[in-house]
Amino acid sequence: MEKIAVMGGGSWGSALANLLVDNHKEVLVYDNDQATVDEINQFHTNKSKLGDNLLSKEIKATRSLEEALNFSSLIVLAVPTSVTRIVLSNIKKIIKDKKLFVNVAKGLELNTNDRVSEIVNDEIPGQYIEGFVSLTGPSHAEEVIVRNLTSIVAASENLEHAKLVQEIFSNESYFRVYTSCDLIGAELGGSLKNIYAIASGMLDGLGYGINAKSALITRGLLEMKRITVLLGGLEETLNGLVGVGDLIVTCMSKFSRNYSAGLLIGEGDDLKTSLSKMTMVVEGVKTCKTAYHLSKKLGIETPIIDAVYDVLFNEIEPRVVIKNLMARELKSEH
Ligand SMILES: NC(=O)c1ccc[n+]([C@@H]2O[C@H](COP(=O)([O-])OP(=O)(O)OC[C@H]3O[C@@H](n4cnc5c(N)ncnc54)[C@H](O)[C@@H]3O)[C@@H](O)[C@H]2O)c1
């Protein structure tokens, strides 16, 4: 039986661990939170993240990074992007053999603008990296844990690695994985969409309708493409699951914590208050700051990212930024 180590026993790490057990893999989850580890081992739940859903009894959890690292040559990174570098720098101190890293987190690192594959290359010496795959797409843990149909993408510069991850994670009943060789497009698509999820929540909080949301998704996709293509990714990737697909899920679903944070802000909360009400990581906030500075550096027009940035970090009223967006100079769509 294949063994897989999942770093991060949160909502997504736990749901994927469950999927992997369904796929007859032996899974060890690493988390630095003792209560999470104990809950998974003793009660087979992760109540604050996945409610009353039961996890497989076969999933084991540990607080020992070394135990998890030695458990498998396939390492799933399921911690928030803000701590990925910390976890990897700890891995670097104890790693002894080559690992295939599979990242499932969705975000860009603040200050460096790095994608997770770049953080891995920074932190882990080359002789210990077998390869890197980004597993990303429209997938809420709350649906995967109840085995609702889900399709996502395994992207890697090495097609064989993408195919391996496709085999390991695919489940004929409910989880279908496609492959892609556009790692940059997949990583950027999965990260940037969270900004528009926040904006989508804000629109609902302010009482706007589906016309506004549809425009947000469409114009947001265009901004995502502008950034991605300039950074070396493919436009066609964003027309697929990691772009259009993930934008639809995250902008339309009550399960999206980015959407939920935006909803609270649209209803009148400030950023700090809205984040204090969330039990799970809201990646879109940091990604918005990163993408804002990145777009300025690249000289790309991203009015929606700028608007979300203004609300989150310049404390400008959402209604004011929307008024400003609508009052921009009229122009051709393409
Ligand atoms: N939840 C989903 O539906 C979903 C789906 C796809 C992708 N993602 C992405 O997966 C990533 C994780 O999201 P999540 O929803 O599981 O978050 P979460 O907040 O539910 O869980 C994060 C987990 O990481 C652990 N953790 C934090 N710092 C750590 C450290 N230094 N060392 C070890 N463990 C640490 C926490 O204890 C927690 O259990 C995010 O980037 C998110 O965007 C989530």
Coordinates of C-alpha atoms and ligand atoms in Angstrom, one line a residue:
M1 CA 0.0 0.0 0.0
E2 CA 1.3 3.4 -0.9
K3 CA 2.0 5.8 1.9
I4 CA 1.3 9.6 1.8
A5 CA 2.2 12.3 4.3
V6 CA -0.1 15.3 4.4
M7 CA 1.4 18.4 6.0
G8 CA -1.5 20.4 7.5
G9 CA -4.6 18.7 9.1
G10 CA -7.0 21.6 8.4
S11 CA -10.1 21.5 6.4
W12 CA -8.5 20.7 3.1
G13 CA -5.7 18.4 4.4
S14 CA -8.3 16.3 6.4
A15 CA -10.7 16.0 3.4
L16 CA -7.8 15.0 1.1
A17 CA -6.5 12.5 3.7
N18 CA -10.0 11.0 3.7
L19 CA -10.0 10.8 -0.1
L20 CA -6.6 9.1 -0.1
V21 CA -7.8 6.5 2.4
D22 CA -10.8 5.9 0.1
N23 CA -8.1 5.3 -2.6
H24 CA -6.5 2.6 -0.4
K25 CA -3.5 4.8 0.6
E26 CA -2.0 4.8 4.1
V27 CA -2.1 8.4 5.3
L28 CA -0.2 10.2 8.1
V29 CA -1.3 13.8 8.7
Y30 CA 1.2 16.3 10.3
D31 CA -0.1 19.4 12.1
N32 CA 1.5 21.6 14.7
D33 CA -1.8 22.0 16.7
Q34 CA -2.0 19.3 19.4
A35 CA -5.7 19.6 19.7
T36 CA -6.2 18.9 16.0
V37 CA -3.9 15.9 16.1
D38 CA -5.6 14.5 19.2
E39 CA -9.1 15.0 17.7
I40 CA -8.2 13.2 14.4
N41 CA -6.6 10.3 16.3
Q42 CA -9.2 9.9 19.1
F43 CA -12.5 11.1 17.6
H44 CA -11.8 10.9 13.8
T45 CA -13.3 14.4 13.4
N46 CA -12.1 17.9 12.7
K47 CA -15.2 19.7 14.0
S48 CA -14.1 23.3 13.8
K49 CA -13.2 22.8 10.1
L50 CA -15.5 20.0 8.8
G51 CA -18.4 19.9 11.3
D52 CA -19.8 16.6 12.3
N53 CA -18.4 14.7 9.3
L54 CA -16.5 11.6 10.3
L55 CA -12.9 11.0 9.0
S56 CA -11.7 7.5 8.3
K57 CA -10.4 5.7 11.4
E58 CA -7.4 4.7 9.3
I59 CA -6.1 8.3 9.2
K60 CA -3.3 8.8 11.7
A61 CA -2.1 12.2 12.8
T62 CA 1.2 13.4 14.4
R63 CA 2.8 16.5 15.7
S64 CA 6.2 15.1 14.7
L65 CA 7.4 16.6 11.4
E66 CA 10.2 14.1 11.3
E67 CA 7.8 11.1 11.6
A68 CA 5.6 12.5 8.8
L69 CA 8.6 13.2 6.6
N70 CA 10.0 9.7 7.1
F71 CA 6.6 8.2 6.4
S72 CA 6.5 8.8 2.7
S73 CA 8.3 10.0 -0.4
L74 CA 5.2 11.9 -1.4
I75 CA 4.6 15.1 0.7
V76 CA 1.3 16.9 0.3
L77 CA 1.6 20.5 1.4
A78 CA -1.8 21.6 2.9
V79 CA -0.8 24.4 5.2
P80 CA -1.7 28.0 4.5
T81 CA 0.8 29.7 2.1
S82 CA 1.8 32.1 4.9
V83 CA 3.5 29.2 6.8
T84 CA 4.7 27.1 3.9
R85 CA 8.2 28.6 4.1
I86 CA 8.4 27.9 7.8
V87 CA 7.3 24.3 7.4
L88 CA 9.7 23.8 4.5
S89 CA 12.6 25.4 6.4
N90 CA 11.9 22.9 9.2
I91 CA 11.8 20.1 6.7
K92 CA 15.1 21.2 5.2
K93 CA 16.8 20.6 8.6
I94 CA 15.8 16.9 8.7
I95 CA 15.2 15.8 5.1
K96 CA 17.3 12.7 4.1
D97 CA 16.0 11.6 0.8
K98 CA 14.1 12.8 -2.4
K99 CA 10.5 13.8 -2.1
L100 CA 7.8 14.6 -4.6
F101 CA 6.1 17.7 -3.3
V102 CA 2.4 18.1 -4.0
N103 CA 1.0 21.5 -3.1
V104 CA -2.7 22.0 -2.5
A105 CA -2.6 25.4 -0.9
K106 CA -3.8 28.4 -2.9
G107 CA -1.9 31.6 -2.4
L108 CA 1.2 33.7 -3.2
E109 CA 3.8 34.6 -0.5
L110 CA 3.5 38.1 0.8
N111 CA 6.6 40.3 0.1
T112 CA 8.4 37.8 -2.2
N113 CA 5.3 37.3 -4.6
D114 CA 6.6 33.7 -4.7
R115 CA 4.4 30.8 -5.8
V116 CA 4.7 27.7 -3.6
S117 CA 6.9 25.9 -6.2
E118 CA 9.3 28.8 -5.9
I119 CA 9.3 28.6 -2.1
V120 CA 10.1 24.8 -2.3
N121 CA 13.0 25.5 -4.7
D122 CA 14.2 28.2 -2.4
E123 CA 14.1 26.2 0.8
I124 CA 14.8 22.6 -0.2
P125 CA 18.2 21.7 -1.6
G126 CA 17.8 20.4 -5.2
Q127 CA 19.1 16.9 -4.4
Y128 CA 16.0 16.3 -2.2
I129 CA 13.4 17.5 -4.7
E130 CA 12.1 14.7 -6.9
G131 CA 9.5 17.1 -8.4
F132 CA 6.7 19.4 -7.7
V133 CA 3.0 19.2 -8.6
S134 CA 0.2 21.7 -7.9
L135 CA -3.1 20.1 -7.3
T136 CA -5.7 22.8 -7.7
G137 CA -9.2 23.6 -9.0
P138 CA -12.8 24.1 -7.9
S139 CA -12.9 22.0 -4.7
H140 CA -14.4 22.8 -1.4
A141 CA -13.4 20.5 1.4
E142 CA -17.0 20.5 2.7
E143 CA -18.1 18.8 -0.5
V144 CA -15.1 16.4 -1.0
I145 CA -15.6 15.1 2.6
V146 CA -19.2 14.0 1.7
R147 CA -17.9 12.6 -1.6
N148 CA -19.6 15.1 -3.9
L149 CA -18.4 15.1 -7.5
T150 CA -15.3 17.1 -7.9
S151 CA -12.8 17.7 -10.8
I152 CA -9.4 19.3 -10.4
V153 CA -6.0 19.6 -12.1
A154 CA -2.6 18.1 -11.3
A155 CA -0.1 20.5 -12.9
S156 CA 3.6 20.0 -13.2
E157 CA 6.4 20.8 -15.5
N158 CA 7.0 17.1 -15.5
L159 CA 4.1 15.3 -17.1
E160 CA 5.0 11.9 -15.5
H161 CA 4.8 13.5 -12.0
A162 CA 1.4 15.1 -12.9
K163 CA 0.2 11.6 -14.1
L164 CA 1.4 10.0 -10.9
V165 CA -0.6 12.5 -8.8
Q166 CA -3.6 12.0 -11.1
E167 CA -3.5 8.3 -10.4
I168 CA -3.1 8.6 -6.7
F169 CA -5.8 11.1 -6.1
S170 CA -8.4 10.1 -8.7
N171 CA -11.4 8.2 -7.4
E172 CA -13.9 6.9 -10.0
S173 CA -16.9 7.6 -7.7
Y174 CA -16.3 11.3 -6.9
F175 CA -12.9 12.8 -7.6
R176 CA -11.6 13.2 -11.1
V177 CA -8.1 14.7 -11.7
Y178 CA -6.9 16.1 -15.1
T179 CA -3.2 16.7 -15.8
S180 CA -1.6 19.9 -17.1
C181 CA 2.0 20.9 -17.8
D182 CA 1.3 24.6 -17.1
L183 CA 2.5 24.8 -13.6
I184 CA 2.7 28.7 -13.6
G185 CA -0.9 29.0 -14.9
A186 CA -2.2 26.5 -12.3
E187 CA -0.5 28.1 -9.4
L188 CA -1.5 31.6 -10.3
G189 CA -5.1 30.7 -11.2
G190 CA -5.6 28.9 -7.9
S191 CA -4.2 31.8 -6.0
L192 CA -5.6 34.9 -7.7
K193 CA -9.2 33.7 -7.8
N194 CA -9.5 34.2 -4.0
I195 CA -9.3 38.0 -4.5
Y196 CA -12.4 37.9 -6.6
A197 CA -14.2 35.6 -4.1
I198 CA -13.7 38.4 -1.5
A199 CA -15.1 40.9 -4.0
S200 CA -18.0 38.6 -4.8
G201 CA -18.9 38.4 -1.1
M202 CA -18.7 42.2 -0.9
L203 CA -21.2 42.5 -3.7
D204 CA -23.7 40.3 -1.9
G205 CA -23.1 42.1 1.3
L206 CA -24.0 45.3 -0.4
G207 CA -27.1 43.8 -2.0
Y208 CA -26.0 43.7 -5.6
G209 CA -27.4 41.0 -7.9
I210 CA -26.2 38.3 -10.3
N211 CA -25.5 40.8 -13.1
A212 CA -22.8 42.4 -11.0
K213 CA -21.4 39.0 -10.0
S214 CA -21.3 37.8 -13.6
A215 CA -19.4 41.0 -14.6
L216 CA -17.0 40.5 -11.7
I217 CA -16.2 36.9 -12.7
T218 CA -15.7 37.8 -16.3
R219 CA -13.6 40.9 -15.8
G220 CA -11.7 39.2 -13.0
L221 CA -10.8 36.4 -15.3
L222 CA -9.3 38.9 -17.7
E223 CA -7.2 40.4 -14.9
M224 CA -6.0 36.9 -13.9
K225 CA -5.0 36.2 -17.5
R226 CA -3.1 39.5 -17.9
I227 CA -1.0 38.6 -14.8
T228 CA -0.6 34.9 -15.7
V229 CA 0.5 35.4 -19.3
L230 CA 3.1 38.1 -18.4
L231 CA 4.5 35.7 -15.8
G232 CA 4.8 32.8 -18.3
G233 CA 1.6 30.9 -17.8
L234 CA -1.0 30.0 -20.5
E235 CA -4.2 31.8 -21.1
E236 CA -5.9 28.4 -21.9
T237 CA -5.2 27.1 -18.4
L238 CA -7.3 29.9 -17.0
N239 CA -10.2 29.0 -19.4
G240 CA -10.2 25.6 -17.6
L241 CA -10.9 24.3 -14.1
V242 CA -8.2 26.3 -12.3
G243 CA -9.4 29.6 -13.7
V244 CA -13.1 29.7 -14.8
G245 CA -14.0 26.7 -12.7
D246 CA -12.4 27.9 -9.5
L247 CA -13.8 31.4 -10.0
I248 CA -17.3 30.1 -10.3
V249 CA -17.0 27.9 -7.2
T250 CA -15.4 30.4 -5.0
C251 CA -17.5 33.4 -6.1
M252 CA -20.8 31.5 -5.8
S253 CA -20.4 29.2 -2.8
K254 CA -21.2 29.8 0.8
F255 CA -18.4 27.4 1.7
S256 CA -15.7 29.9 0.4
R257 CA -14.2 31.6 3.4
N258 CA -12.8 34.3 1.1
Y259 CA -16.4 34.9 -0.1
S260 CA -17.6 34.9 3.5
A261 CA -15.0 37.4 4.7
G262 CA -16.0 39.7 1.8
L263 CA -19.7 39.3 2.7
L264 CA -19.0 40.5 6.2
I265 CA -17.1 43.5 4.9
G266 CA -19.9 44.3 2.4
E267 CA -22.3 44.2 5.3
G268 CA -20.2 46.7 7.2
D269 CA -17.4 44.9 9.1
D270 CA -13.8 46.1 8.8
L271 CA -11.2 43.7 7.7
K272 CA -9.9 42.8 11.2
T273 CA -13.5 42.2 12.5
S274 CA -14.4 40.0 9.5
L275 CA -11.2 37.9 9.8
S276 CA -11.8 37.4 13.5
K277 CA -15.1 35.7 12.7
M278 CA -13.4 33.1 10.4
T279 CA -12.3 29.8 11.7
M280 CA -10.2 29.0 8.6
V281 CA -7.5 30.7 6.6
V282 CA -8.6 33.5 4.2
E283 CA -5.8 33.3 1.7
G284 CA -7.3 36.0 -0.6
V285 CA -6.4 38.9 1.8
K286 CA -2.6 38.4 1.6
T287 CA -2.9 37.4 -2.0
C288 CA -4.6 40.7 -2.8
K289 CA -1.8 42.6 -1.3
T290 CA 0.8 40.5 -3.2
A291 CA -1.1 40.8 -6.5
Y292 CA -1.7 44.5 -6.1
H293 CA 2.1 45.2 -5.8
L294 CA 2.9 42.6 -8.5
S295 CA 0.5 44.2 -11.0
K296 CA 2.0 47.6 -10.3
K297 CA 5.5 46.1 -10.8
L298 CA 4.4 44.5 -14.1
G299 CA 2.6 47.6 -15.2
I300 CA -0.7 45.7 -15.7
E301 CA -4.2 47.3 -15.4
T302 CA -6.1 45.4 -12.6
P303 CA -8.9 47.7 -11.5
I304 CA -10.8 45.0 -9.5
I305 CA -7.6 44.0 -7.6
D306 CA -7.0 47.7 -6.9
A307 CA -10.6 48.1 -5.7
V308 CA -10.4 45.2 -3.3
Y309 CA -7.0 46.4 -2.1
D310 CA -8.5 49.8 -1.4
V311 CA -11.3 48.4 0.7
L312 CA -9.0 46.0 2.6
F313 CA -5.9 48.1 3.2
N314 CA -6.9 51.7 2.6
E315 CA -10.2 51.4 4.4
I316 CA -12.2 52.9 1.6
E317 CA -15.9 52.1 1.7
P318 CA -16.9 49.3 -0.7
R319 CA -19.7 51.5 -2.1
V320 CA -17.1 54.2 -2.9
V321 CA -14.8 51.8 -4.8
I322 CA -17.7 50.4 -6.8
K323 CA -18.8 53.9 -7.7
N324 CA -15.2 54.7 -8.8
L325 CA -15.0 51.4 -10.8
M326 CA -18.3 52.2 -12.7
A327 CA -17.2 55.8 -13.4
R328 CA -14.0 54.8 -15.2
E329 CA -13.5 55.8 -18.8
L330 CA -15.8 53.8 -21.1
K331 CA -13.9 51.4 -23.4
S332 CA -14.1 48.4 -25.7
E333 CA -14.4 45.0 -24.0
H334 CA -11.3 43.5 -25.7
Ligands
LIG1 N1 -10.7 24.2 2.6 C1 -10.8 24.1 1.3 O1 -11.9 23.8 0.8 C2 -9.7 24.2 0.4 C3 -9.8 23.7 -0.9 C4 -8.7 23.9 -1.8 C5 -7.6 24.6 -1.3 N2 -7.5 25.0 -0.1 C6 -6.3 25.7 0.3 O2 -5.6 24.8 1.2 C7 -4.8 25.6 2.2 C8 -5.2 25.2 3.6 O3 -6.5 25.5 3.7 P1 -7.5 24.9 4.9 O4 -8.8 25.3 4.5 O5 -7.1 23.5 5.1 O6 -7.0 25.8 6.1 P2 -7.3 25.5 7.6 O7 -7.2 26.8 8.3 O8 -8.6 24.7 7.8 O9 -6.1 24.6 8.1 C9 -4.8 24.9 8.2 C10 -4.1 23.9 9.0 O10 -2.7 24.1 9.0 C11 -2.2 24.0 10.3 N3 -1.0 24.8 10.5 C12 -0.9 26.1 10.5 N4 0.4 26.5 10.7 C13 1.1 25.3 10.7 C14 2.5 25.0 10.9 N5 3.4 26.0 11.0 N6 2.9 23.8 10.9 C15 2.0 22.8 10.8 N7 0.7 23.0 10.6 C16 0.2 24.2 10.6 C17 -3.3 24.5 11.2 O11 -3.2 24.0 12.6 C18 -4.5 23.9 10.5 O12 -4.9 22.6 11.0 C19 -5.1 27.1 1.8 O13 -4.2 27.6 1.0 C20 -6.5 27.0 1.1 O14 -6.6 28.1 0.2 C21 -8.5 24.9 0.8

